[in-house]
């Protein structure tokens, strides 16, 4: 039963991640009065790239070829740890929430190293900016996780999710603050609009795209799939911490899993609309304002922690 | 999880929002928004006072709620908006310490304030005693805002927000000050506001700006 949940969850992440990205793009297009691309557009892009011949720069080291597989593998592993459908996951005992942050950091380091590897100016520019954002976003993410683990007295993500789901309903300002902080971290880490624009190829402002410039064909496909998976994973971490209701636990059994799948789809649909709304309403920040944005996220998370400690709410 | 009664939860949420608002003020560069935030702070204070009055049944809290509504939600923001429009100061110049730095200092201050308030809240017997720490934090954060800002206008907003913090502290420690003290403080703030309004014009006339750095040099450079 546990293994079934585990396999199902990873497969669902692999399949649904590009779909989620497509849904966000579609909502954005609707909100901006553009004609929307098909929901399946990310799949088409990935498929097209898999059938092309890879071109690799002459001076690229093995690291450059290895990086897409490492990044993709880290994202799949992360998807296996995060309780998106059920909390009985054999994999999740291997890593708690802090190790999960480390896993995401590993992916970031490899991506940045690969971007610097070929030695083009844009690659290293993107890598440096990514590392800057990463080092500011990571403490904020850790703080968010600390608040949740302070409330539930554990750092294992499935257990946190389970305990938060059963606690008494009430006003929790600490969780509200951390939810806002988490949303900000999500936007920054996934290269969404206030920090980076995923749709632009304007050289001087891009961060994520600048790192992928040297990749082509299957490597690029894996990188883009990994980016979609990252967004999906972050959304699922958010669900696990802030809307944990409805995931299957030991108490609910196989029927719970049947119930959890459509519920996850509904949560993702709502989250996609919310994400598109935020991205449409906000303007891209200058790169030098990004620390301020992330400092605010960190501040909110710490305030959540302090409020929890002082008021117990 | 110990389920608290809903009104205590609501009070806690309000005090958490007050703390958040203090940080929002600390990071805000536009003076008009700063005044709006001050008005919102007044509204939160009003809500907290009314809730506490309803919970404890103390009639004098209703009076102070009315005072809050009249003075802090309506009158003072209105005066400040008028002053901003008359003086034409819409933006504060860059504060002495940059904004992320100020916020990090603010966090340390909050930790300090919570530590400071711990023994006091153990002595207090009110239902809202845990909010004393937040009140102290709001006072110190407003103080920080007065220190780091350059323009006289934002310093006055800091001063008023400090008074709000004091009021909230008194309310959560002892269910409000005696009526006479409260009236006195309200009158003080009112008069201070009016006097400062006159001062603004004087300062501007003398130095052509509201930047208080000009006041630091002792001799006129002529």
Short mmCIF file of C-alpha atoms in Angstrom, two decimals:
data_model
loop_
_atom_site.label_atom_id
_atom_site.label_comp_id
_atom_site.label_asym_id
_atom_site.label_seq_id
_atom_site.Cartn_x
_atom_site.Cartn_y
_atom_site.Cartn_z
CA UNK A 1 0.00 0.00 0.00
CA UNK A 2 2.75 2.41 1.00
CA UNK A 3 4.77 1.49 -2.07
CA UNK A 4 1.75 1.94 -4.30
CA UNK A 5 1.29 5.46 -2.93
CA UNK A 6 4.98 6.13 -3.43
CA UNK A 7 5.06 5.00 -7.05
CA UNK A 8 1.81 6.71 -7.86
CA UNK A 9 3.06 9.94 -6.35
CA UNK A 10 6.30 10.03 -8.34
CA UNK A 11 4.48 9.15 -11.56
CA UNK A 12 1.88 11.79 -10.90
CA UNK A 13 4.59 14.38 -10.28
CA UNK A 14 6.37 13.46 -13.53
CA UNK A 15 3.20 13.61 -15.57
CA UNK A 16 1.43 16.47 -13.87
CA UNK A 17 4.35 18.89 -13.55
CA UNK A 18 4.36 20.06 -17.20
CA UNK A 19 0.58 20.12 -17.10
CA UNK A 20 0.66 22.40 -14.04
CA UNK A 21 3.11 24.69 -15.82
CA UNK A 22 0.83 24.70 -18.85
CA UNK A 23 -2.13 25.57 -16.63
CA UNK A 24 -0.27 28.49 -15.02
CA UNK A 25 0.73 29.76 -18.46
CA UNK A 26 -2.82 29.42 -19.69
CA UNK A 27 -4.24 31.37 -16.73
CA UNK A 28 -1.64 34.06 -17.24
CA UNK A 29 -2.51 34.36 -20.89
CA UNK A 30 -6.21 34.65 -20.03
CA UNK A 31 -5.58 37.31 -17.42
CA UNK A 32 -3.41 39.28 -19.82
CA UNK A 33 -5.94 39.11 -22.68
CA UNK A 34 -3.66 37.01 -24.83
CA UNK A 35 -4.81 33.92 -26.68
CA UNK A 36 -3.75 31.08 -24.43
CA UNK A 37 -1.32 28.36 -25.49
CA UNK A 38 -2.59 24.80 -25.27
CA UNK A 39 -2.43 23.10 -21.91
CA UNK A 40 -0.21 20.48 -23.49
CA UNK A 41 2.31 22.97 -24.84
CA UNK A 42 5.04 22.09 -22.28
CA UNK A 43 4.75 18.39 -23.24
CA UNK A 44 5.11 19.29 -26.90
CA UNK A 45 8.18 21.37 -26.18
CA UNK A 46 9.79 18.56 -24.20
CA UNK A 47 8.92 15.95 -26.83
CA UNK A 48 10.29 18.10 -29.63
CA UNK A 49 13.54 18.61 -27.75
CA UNK A 50 13.97 14.89 -27.10
CA UNK A 51 13.97 14.18 -30.85
CA UNK A 52 16.66 16.72 -31.69
CA UNK A 53 20.38 16.20 -31.91
CA UNK A 54 22.32 17.58 -29.00
CA UNK A 55 24.92 20.24 -29.66
CA UNK A 56 27.49 20.64 -26.92
CA UNK A 57 30.16 23.29 -26.71
CA UNK A 58 33.69 22.06 -27.48
CA UNK A 59 35.14 23.07 -24.14
CA UNK A 60 32.33 21.66 -22.04
CA UNK A 61 33.48 19.33 -19.26
CA UNK A 62 31.68 16.11 -18.27
CA UNK A 63 29.99 18.12 -15.53
CA UNK A 64 28.05 19.97 -18.18
CA UNK A 65 26.57 16.73 -19.53
CA UNK A 66 26.02 15.30 -16.08
CA UNK A 67 24.19 18.31 -14.64
CA UNK A 68 20.80 17.81 -16.36
CA UNK A 69 20.58 14.26 -15.03
CA UNK A 70 21.57 15.32 -11.52
CA UNK A 71 19.09 18.20 -11.49
CA UNK A 72 16.30 16.06 -12.88
CA UNK A 73 17.13 13.22 -10.49
CA UNK A 74 17.13 15.57 -7.49
CA UNK A 75 13.71 16.90 -8.46
CA UNK A 76 12.27 13.39 -8.88
CA UNK A 77 13.70 12.39 -5.50
CA UNK A 78 12.22 15.50 -3.94
CA UNK A 79 8.86 14.59 -5.45
CA UNK A 80 9.20 11.18 -3.78
CA UNK A 81 9.74 12.77 -0.36
CA UNK A 82 6.99 15.37 -0.42
CA UNK A 83 3.62 13.99 0.72
CA UNK A 84 1.42 15.24 -2.09
CA UNK A 85 -1.12 12.40 -1.99
CA UNK A 86 -0.38 10.18 0.97
CA UNK A 87 1.69 10.47 4.10
CA UNK A 88 2.84 6.84 4.25
CA UNK A 89 5.87 7.13 2.00
CA UNK A 90 8.74 4.62 2.35
CA UNK A 91 11.10 7.16 0.76
CA UNK A 92 10.32 9.98 3.09
CA UNK A 93 11.94 8.33 6.08
CA UNK A 94 15.21 8.77 4.17
CA UNK A 95 15.09 12.54 4.36
CA UNK A 96 13.32 15.09 6.51
CA UNK A 97 12.32 18.59 5.48
CA UNK A 98 15.78 20.03 6.12
CA UNK A 99 17.41 17.40 3.93
CA UNK A 100 14.80 18.24 1.32
CA UNK A 101 16.00 21.85 1.31
CA UNK A 102 19.53 20.47 0.92
CA UNK A 103 18.39 18.38 -2.03
CA UNK A 104 16.93 21.41 -3.74
CA UNK A 105 20.18 23.26 -3.01
CA UNK A 106 22.19 20.44 -4.63
CA UNK A 107 20.17 20.83 -7.80
CA UNK A 108 20.78 24.57 -7.72
CA UNK A 109 24.54 24.19 -7.26
CA UNK A 110 24.82 21.74 -10.15
CA UNK A 111 22.75 23.93 -12.41
CA UNK A 112 24.88 26.97 -11.62
CA UNK A 113 28.15 25.07 -12.03
CA UNK A 114 27.03 23.77 -15.41
CA UNK A 115 26.05 27.27 -16.46
CA UNK A 116 29.51 28.56 -15.56
CA UNK A 117 31.22 25.55 -17.10
CA UNK A 118 31.21 26.62 -20.74
CA UNK A 119 32.45 30.06 -19.82
CA UNK A 120 30.02 32.27 -21.69
CA UNK A 121 29.26 35.60 -20.08
CA UNK A 122 25.53 35.06 -19.85
CA UNK A 123 25.87 31.65 -18.29
CA UNK A 124 28.02 32.88 -15.44
CA UNK A 125 25.88 35.98 -15.02
CA UNK A 126 22.79 33.82 -14.66
CA UNK A 127 24.59 31.44 -12.31
CA UNK A 128 25.73 34.24 -10.03
CA UNK A 129 22.30 35.74 -9.85
CA UNK A 130 20.78 32.34 -9.19
CA UNK A 131 23.20 31.75 -6.33
CA UNK A 132 22.44 35.19 -4.90
CA UNK A 133 18.71 34.52 -4.95
CA UNK A 134 19.27 31.01 -3.65
CA UNK A 135 21.32 32.05 -0.65
CA UNK A 136 18.66 34.59 0.30
CA UNK A 137 15.70 32.31 -0.31
CA UNK A 138 17.06 29.28 1.50
CA UNK A 139 17.06 30.71 5.05
CA UNK A 140 13.53 31.94 4.47
CA UNK A 141 12.44 28.47 3.35
CA UNK A 142 14.17 26.89 6.35
CA UNK A 143 12.43 29.33 8.68
CA UNK A 144 9.07 28.45 7.14
CA UNK A 145 9.80 24.79 7.77
CA UNK A 146 10.96 25.52 11.33
CA UNK A 147 7.66 27.19 12.15
CA UNK A 148 5.74 24.18 10.88
CA UNK A 149 8.01 21.79 12.75
CA UNK A 150 7.75 23.89 15.92
CA UNK A 151 3.99 23.48 15.80
CA UNK A 152 4.08 19.78 15.02
CA UNK A 153 7.27 18.92 16.97
CA UNK A 154 8.96 17.02 14.14
CA UNK A 155 10.93 17.78 10.99
CA UNK A 156 9.63 14.89 8.90
CA UNK A 157 7.42 16.41 6.25
CA UNK A 158 4.72 13.71 6.14
CA UNK A 159 4.35 13.79 9.93
CA UNK A 160 4.19 17.59 9.92
CA UNK A 161 1.48 17.39 7.31
CA UNK A 162 -0.46 14.78 9.26
CA UNK A 163 -0.30 16.67 12.55
CA UNK A 164 -1.21 19.98 11.00
CA UNK A 165 -4.20 18.35 9.34
CA UNK A 166 -5.67 17.14 12.63
CA UNK A 167 -5.03 20.20 14.81
CA UNK A 168 -8.03 22.17 15.98
CA UNK A 169 -9.39 24.73 13.56
CA UNK A 170 -8.62 28.27 14.56
CA UNK A 171 -6.76 31.44 13.70
CA UNK A 172 -3.06 30.81 13.38
CA UNK A 173 -1.31 34.10 12.58
CA UNK A 174 2.03 32.31 12.64
CA UNK A 175 0.94 29.96 9.86
CA UNK A 176 -0.58 32.84 7.92
CA UNK A 177 2.70 34.78 8.04
CA UNK A 178 4.71 31.77 7.01
CA UNK A 179 2.29 31.00 4.19
CA UNK A 180 2.93 34.46 2.75
CA UNK A 181 6.67 34.00 3.25
CA UNK A 182 6.52 30.61 1.53
CA UNK A 183 4.67 32.08 -1.44
CA UNK A 184 7.39 34.69 -1.81
CA UNK A 185 10.10 32.03 -1.65
CA UNK A 186 8.22 29.97 -4.22
CA UNK A 187 8.08 32.93 -6.61
CA UNK A 188 11.78 33.64 -6.18
CA UNK A 189 12.98 30.05 -6.40
CA UNK A 190 10.97 29.18 -9.48
CA UNK A 191 11.98 32.26 -11.43
CA UNK A 192 8.46 33.67 -11.43
CA UNK A 193 7.67 37.29 -12.05
CA UNK A 194 8.58 39.61 -9.23
CA UNK A 195 12.10 38.20 -9.29
CA UNK A 196 12.61 36.75 -12.76
CA UNK A 197 10.44 36.52 -15.84
CA UNK A 198 10.16 32.98 -17.19
CA UNK A 199 8.88 34.18 -20.55
CA UNK A 200 11.68 36.55 -21.39
CA UNK A 201 14.86 36.03 -23.32
CA UNK A 202 15.99 39.58 -22.76
CA UNK A 203 19.57 38.98 -21.78
CA UNK A 204 20.14 41.53 -19.07
CA UNK A 205 17.21 40.65 -16.85
CA UNK A 206 16.97 36.90 -17.10
CA UNK A 207 18.24 34.56 -14.45
CA UNK A 208 16.95 31.06 -15.02
CA UNK A 209 16.94 31.25 -18.82
CA UNK A 210 20.48 32.59 -18.87
CA UNK A 211 21.70 29.38 -17.27
CA UNK A 212 20.05 27.21 -19.90
CA UNK A 213 21.36 29.10 -22.92
CA UNK A 214 24.08 26.59 -23.73
CA UNK A 215 21.87 23.54 -23.47
CA UNK A 216 20.09 21.92 -26.39
CA UNK A 217 18.02 18.87 -27.22
CA UNK A 218 17.61 16.17 -24.55
CA UNK A 219 19.65 18.08 -21.97
CA UNK A 220 17.46 21.13 -22.38
CA UNK A 221 14.36 18.94 -22.27
CA UNK A 222 15.48 17.46 -18.94
CA UNK A 223 16.30 20.89 -17.56
CA UNK A 224 12.90 22.28 -18.51
CA UNK A 225 11.12 19.23 -17.18
CA UNK A 226 13.11 19.62 -13.96
CA UNK A 227 12.05 23.27 -13.75
CA UNK A 228 8.41 22.23 -14.12
CA UNK A 229 8.95 19.55 -11.47
CA UNK A 230 10.48 22.11 -9.16
CA UNK A 231 7.43 24.33 -9.42
CA UNK A 232 5.21 21.31 -8.82
CA UNK A 233 7.31 20.26 -5.81
CA UNK A 234 7.17 23.69 -4.26
CA UNK A 235 3.41 23.80 -4.74
CA UNK A 236 3.16 20.40 -3.03
CA UNK A 237 5.35 21.51 -0.11
CA UNK A 238 2.99 24.45 0.26
CA UNK A 239 -0.02 22.14 0.30
CA UNK A 240 1.64 19.83 2.81
CA UNK A 241 2.31 22.72 5.18
CA UNK A 242 -0.67 25.00 4.77
CA UNK A 243 -3.59 23.04 3.29
CA UNK A 244 -2.81 19.51 4.48
CA UNK A 245 -6.39 18.29 4.54
CA UNK A 246 -7.44 15.34 2.43
CA UNK A 247 -4.16 13.48 1.88
CA UNK A 248 -4.43 9.78 2.49
CA UNK A 249 -3.05 8.58 5.81
CA UNK A 250 -2.96 5.19 7.46
CA UNK A 251 -6.37 5.94 8.88
CA UNK A 252 -8.02 6.45 5.53
CA UNK A 253 -6.63 3.49 3.62
CA UNK A 254 -6.86 2.88 -0.16
CA UNK A 255 -10.13 4.78 -0.46
CA UNK A 256 -8.32 7.84 0.87
CA UNK A 257 -5.88 7.63 -2.01
CA UNK A 258 -8.73 7.63 -4.52
CA UNK A 259 -10.05 10.72 -2.81
CA UNK A 260 -6.63 12.38 -2.58
CA UNK A 261 -5.94 12.41 -6.33
CA UNK A 262 -8.83 14.64 -7.43
CA UNK A 263 -8.26 16.79 -4.35
CA UNK A 264 -4.63 17.34 -5.32
CA UNK A 265 -5.77 18.25 -8.84
CA UNK A 266 -8.22 20.77 -7.40
CA UNK A 267 -5.56 22.28 -5.12
CA UNK A 268 -3.16 22.57 -8.05
CA UNK A 269 -5.81 24.21 -10.20
CA UNK A 270 -6.50 26.83 -7.53
CA UNK A 271 -2.79 27.35 -6.88
CA UNK A 272 -2.22 27.85 -10.61
CA UNK A 273 -4.86 30.55 -10.77
CA UNK A 274 -3.37 32.22 -7.69
CA UNK A 275 0.13 32.11 -9.11
CA UNK A 276 -1.02 33.57 -12.42
CA UNK A 277 -2.88 36.29 -10.54
CA UNK A 278 0.18 37.27 -8.50
CA UNK A 279 2.36 37.28 -11.57
CA UNK A 280 -0.07 39.41 -13.53
CA UNK A 281 -0.57 41.93 -10.76
CA UNK A 282 3.06 42.49 -9.90
CA UNK A 283 5.85 44.03 -11.92
CA UNK A 284 9.28 42.53 -12.19
CA UNK A 285 11.65 43.87 -9.57
CA UNK A 286 15.08 45.16 -10.41
CA UNK A 287 17.71 42.58 -9.52
CA UNK A 288 18.95 44.80 -6.72
CA UNK A 289 15.48 44.89 -5.18
CA UNK A 290 15.38 41.08 -5.02
CA UNK A 291 17.28 40.99 -1.68
CA UNK A 292 14.66 43.29 -0.24
CA UNK A 293 11.89 41.00 -1.46
CA UNK A 294 13.54 37.96 0.05
CA UNK A 295 14.46 39.78 3.25
CA UNK A 296 10.75 40.45 3.62
CA UNK A 297 10.04 36.75 3.16
CA UNK A 298 12.64 35.89 5.81
CA UNK A 299 11.22 38.53 8.12
CA UNK A 300 7.69 37.18 7.77
CA UNK A 301 8.86 33.65 8.48
CA UNK A 302 10.80 34.74 11.57
CA UNK A 303 7.83 36.82 12.74
CA UNK A 304 5.72 33.70 12.37
CA UNK A 305 8.21 31.83 14.52
CA UNK A 306 8.29 34.56 17.19
CA UNK A 307 4.53 34.95 17.26
CA UNK A 308 4.23 31.21 17.65
CA UNK A 309 6.70 31.24 20.54
CA UNK A 310 5.12 34.19 22.31
CA UNK A 311 1.42 33.81 21.72
CA UNK A 312 1.29 30.09 21.12
CA UNK A 313 -0.95 30.64 18.13
CA UNK B 1 -2.63 21.78 20.70
CA UNK B 2 -4.52 23.56 23.40
CA UNK B 3 -7.59 25.08 21.80
CA UNK B 4 -7.95 28.65 23.01
CA UNK B 5 -11.30 30.43 23.11
CA UNK B 6 -12.03 32.08 19.82
CA UNK B 7 -11.92 35.67 21.08
CA UNK B 8 -8.46 35.17 22.56
CA UNK B 9 -7.38 33.72 19.22
CA UNK B 10 -8.80 36.78 17.52
CA UNK B 11 -7.00 39.10 19.92
CA UNK B 12 -3.75 37.24 19.29
CA UNK B 13 -4.27 37.52 15.57
CA UNK B 14 -4.90 41.25 15.93
CA UNK B 15 -1.73 41.73 17.95
CA UNK B 16 0.26 39.71 15.42
CA UNK B 17 -1.12 41.96 12.70
CA UNK B 18 -0.06 45.02 14.72
CA UNK B 19 3.47 43.67 14.82
CA UNK B 20 3.38 43.03 11.07
CA UNK B 21 2.12 46.56 10.51
CA UNK B 22 5.00 47.99 12.51
CA UNK B 23 7.38 46.25 10.12
CA UNK B 24 5.40 47.41 7.11
CA UNK B 25 5.80 50.98 8.35
CA UNK B 26 9.49 50.43 8.89
CA UNK B 27 9.93 49.38 5.27
CA UNK B 28 7.65 51.93 3.65
CA UNK B 29 9.18 54.76 1.63
CA UNK B 30 6.04 56.59 0.56
CA UNK B 31 4.80 58.96 3.22
CA UNK B 32 1.17 58.83 2.07
CA UNK B 33 1.17 55.05 2.46
CA UNK B 34 2.82 55.48 5.83
CA UNK B 35 -0.09 57.58 7.03
CA UNK B 36 -2.56 55.03 5.64
CA UNK B 37 -0.73 52.33 7.58
CA UNK B 38 -1.03 54.47 10.69
CA UNK B 39 -4.77 54.69 10.10
CA UNK B 40 -4.95 50.90 9.69
CA UNK B 41 -3.01 50.55 12.94
CA UNK B 42 -5.68 52.70 14.55
CA UNK B 43 -8.40 50.45 13.15
CA UNK B 44 -6.69 47.34 14.51
CA UNK B 45 -6.33 49.02 17.88
CA UNK B 46 -10.00 49.93 17.80
CA UNK B 47 -10.97 46.35 16.98
CA UNK B 48 -8.77 45.02 19.79
CA UNK B 49 -10.22 47.52 22.27
CA UNK B 50 -13.80 46.71 21.33
CA UNK B 51 -13.13 42.99 21.54
CA UNK B 52 -11.52 43.35 24.92
CA UNK B 53 -14.32 45.61 26.14
CA UNK B 54 -16.89 43.05 25.05
CA UNK B 55 -14.93 40.25 26.64
CA UNK B 56 -14.31 41.89 30.00
CA UNK B 57 -17.44 44.03 30.16
CA UNK B 58 -15.43 47.06 31.28
CA UNK B 59 -17.33 50.14 30.18
CA UNK B 60 -14.38 52.50 30.22
CA UNK B 61 -12.82 50.50 27.40
CA UNK B 62 -15.76 51.50 25.21
CA UNK B 63 -14.90 55.15 25.90
CA UNK B 64 -11.30 54.62 24.95
CA UNK B 65 -12.46 52.79 21.82
CA UNK B 66 -14.50 55.84 20.88
CA UNK B 67 -11.46 58.01 21.58
CA UNK B 68 -9.34 55.76 19.35
CA UNK B 69 -11.89 55.94 16.56
CA UNK B 70 -12.20 59.70 16.69
CA UNK B 71 -8.59 60.58 17.21
CA UNK B 72 -6.42 57.86 15.72
CA UNK B 73 -8.56 56.54 12.90
CA UNK B 74 -10.16 59.72 11.64
CA UNK B 75 -8.67 62.95 12.92
CA UNK B 76 -4.89 62.45 12.98
CA UNK B 77 -4.64 60.72 9.56
CA UNK B 78 -6.82 63.46 8.13
CA UNK B 79 -4.55 66.17 9.54
CA UNK B 80 -1.49 64.32 8.26
CA UNK B 81 -2.97 63.88 4.77
CA UNK B 82 -3.72 67.59 4.68
CA UNK B 83 -0.21 68.45 5.83
CA UNK B 84 1.31 66.17 3.19
CA UNK B 85 -0.72 67.82 0.48
CA UNK B 86 0.05 71.33 1.69
CA UNK B 87 3.76 70.66 2.09
CA UNK B 88 4.10 68.46 -1.00
CA UNK B 89 6.25 65.80 0.71
CA UNK B 90 5.27 62.47 -0.78
CA UNK B 91 8.47 60.47 -0.51
CA UNK B 92 10.98 60.00 2.24
CA UNK B 93 14.58 60.08 1.15
CA UNK B 94 16.62 56.91 1.63
CA UNK B 95 16.73 56.12 5.37
CA UNK B 96 20.01 56.13 7.29
CA UNK B 97 20.26 52.34 7.23
CA UNK B 98 19.02 50.52 4.13
CA UNK B 99 15.68 48.78 4.37
CA UNK B 100 16.74 45.09 4.64
CA UNK B 101 19.26 46.14 7.29
CA UNK B 102 16.59 48.01 9.21
CA UNK B 103 14.32 44.98 9.09
CA UNK B 104 17.02 42.68 10.43
CA UNK B 105 17.71 45.12 13.27
CA UNK B 106 13.94 45.19 13.77
CA UNK B 107 13.93 41.40 14.18
CA UNK B 108 16.61 41.61 16.86
CA UNK B 109 14.55 44.29 18.58
CA UNK B 110 11.50 42.03 18.54
CA UNK B 111 13.48 39.22 20.13
CA UNK B 112 14.78 41.66 22.75
CA UNK B 113 11.29 43.02 23.41
CA UNK B 114 9.83 39.53 23.82
CA UNK B 115 12.55 38.69 26.30
CA UNK B 116 11.95 41.95 28.13
CA UNK B 117 8.22 41.39 28.37
CA UNK B 118 8.44 37.78 29.54
CA UNK B 119 8.67 38.53 33.31
CA UNK B 120 6.04 41.28 33.05
CA UNK B 121 3.55 39.05 31.32
CA UNK B 122 4.06 36.40 33.98
CA UNK B 123 2.98 38.94 36.60
CA UNK B 124 -0.05 40.14 34.68
CA UNK B 125 -3.30 38.30 35.13
CA UNK B 126 -5.15 39.44 32.03
CA UNK B 127 -6.17 37.16 29.20
CA UNK B 128 -4.08 39.20 26.79
CA UNK B 129 -0.87 39.16 28.82
CA UNK B 130 1.11 37.45 26.05
CA UNK B 131 0.47 40.48 23.84
CA UNK B 132 2.56 42.71 26.14
CA UNK B 133 5.68 41.57 24.33
CA UNK B 134 4.16 42.62 21.05
CA UNK B 135 3.24 46.02 22.46
CA UNK B 136 6.83 46.55 23.67
CA UNK B 137 8.08 45.44 20.26
CA UNK B 138 5.78 47.91 18.49
CA UNK B 139 7.01 50.73 20.72
CA UNK B 140 10.67 49.91 20.08
CA UNK B 141 10.11 49.45 16.34
CA UNK B 142 8.44 52.85 16.10
CA UNK B 143 11.39 54.23 17.99
CA UNK B 144 13.72 52.64 15.45
CA UNK B 145 11.69 54.22 12.70
CA UNK B 146 12.06 57.65 14.27
CA UNK B 147 15.81 57.11 14.49
CA UNK B 148 16.38 55.91 10.93
CA UNK B 149 14.15 58.32 9.04
CA UNK B 150 15.29 61.70 7.80
CA UNK B 151 12.07 63.52 7.05
CA UNK B 152 10.19 65.18 9.89
CA UNK B 153 6.92 63.76 8.59
CA UNK B 154 7.88 60.11 8.93
CA UNK B 155 9.35 60.79 12.36
CA UNK B 156 6.00 62.16 13.46
CA UNK B 157 4.27 59.05 12.10
CA UNK B 158 6.77 57.03 14.13
CA UNK B 159 5.90 59.06 17.22
CA UNK B 160 2.18 58.46 16.77
CA UNK B 161 2.70 54.76 16.16
CA UNK B 162 4.74 54.64 19.36
CA UNK B 163 1.81 56.12 21.24
CA UNK B 164 -0.40 53.44 19.69
CA UNK B 165 2.01 50.82 20.95
CA UNK B 166 1.91 52.28 24.47
CA UNK B 167 -1.87 52.28 24.39
CA UNK B 168 -1.92 48.65 23.28
CA UNK B 169 0.59 47.74 25.97
CA UNK B 170 -1.52 49.36 28.70
CA UNK B 171 -4.57 47.62 27.38
CA UNK B 172 -3.04 44.17 27.34
CA UNK B 173 -1.31 44.54 30.72
CA UNK B 174 -4.11 46.03 32.81
CA UNK B 175 -7.14 46.38 30.53
CA UNK B 176 -6.39 50.04 29.86
CA UNK B 177 -5.19 53.02 31.82
CA UNK B 178 -7.49 55.04 34.08
CA UNK B 179 -9.76 57.28 32.07
CA UNK B 180 -8.10 60.47 33.23
CA UNK B 181 -4.67 59.33 32.10
CA UNK B 182 -6.03 58.19 28.80
CA UNK B 183 -7.72 61.51 28.18
CA UNK B 184 -4.54 63.32 29.15
CA UNK B 185 -2.43 61.28 26.75
CA UNK B 186 -4.93 61.73 23.95
CA UNK B 187 -4.93 65.48 24.51
CA UNK B 188 -1.15 65.51 24.59
CA UNK B 189 -0.90 63.70 21.29
CA UNK B 190 -3.44 66.04 19.78
CA UNK B 191 -1.61 69.15 20.91
CA UNK B 192 1.76 67.70 19.95
CA UNK B 193 0.39 66.99 16.50
CA UNK B 194 -0.89 70.53 16.07
CA UNK B 195 2.34 72.08 17.34
CA UNK B 196 4.40 69.81 15.09
CA UNK B 197 2.20 70.82 12.16
CA UNK B 198 3.18 74.43 12.78
CA UNK B 199 6.80 73.34 13.18
CA UNK B 200 6.76 71.68 9.77
CA UNK B 201 5.96 74.95 8.12
CA UNK B 202 8.60 76.78 10.13
CA UNK B 203 11.27 74.20 9.28
CA UNK B 204 10.40 74.33 5.64
CA UNK B 205 10.45 78.07 5.57
CA UNK B 206 13.89 78.10 7.15
CA UNK B 207 15.57 75.33 5.18
CA UNK B 208 13.42 74.77 2.09
CA UNK B 209 13.06 71.11 3.01
CA UNK B 210 11.78 68.86 5.75
CA UNK B 211 15.02 66.96 6.02
CA UNK B 212 16.01 67.17 9.67
CA UNK B 213 19.70 66.91 8.89
CA UNK B 214 19.73 70.62 8.37
CA UNK B 215 18.95 71.05 12.03
CA UNK B 216 22.17 69.36 13.07
CA UNK B 217 24.53 72.14 12.07
CA UNK B 218 24.68 74.76 14.76
CA UNK B 219 25.65 77.76 12.70
CA UNK B 220 24.00 79.00 9.58
CA UNK B 221 26.30 78.71 6.60
CA UNK B 222 25.99 82.06 4.98
#
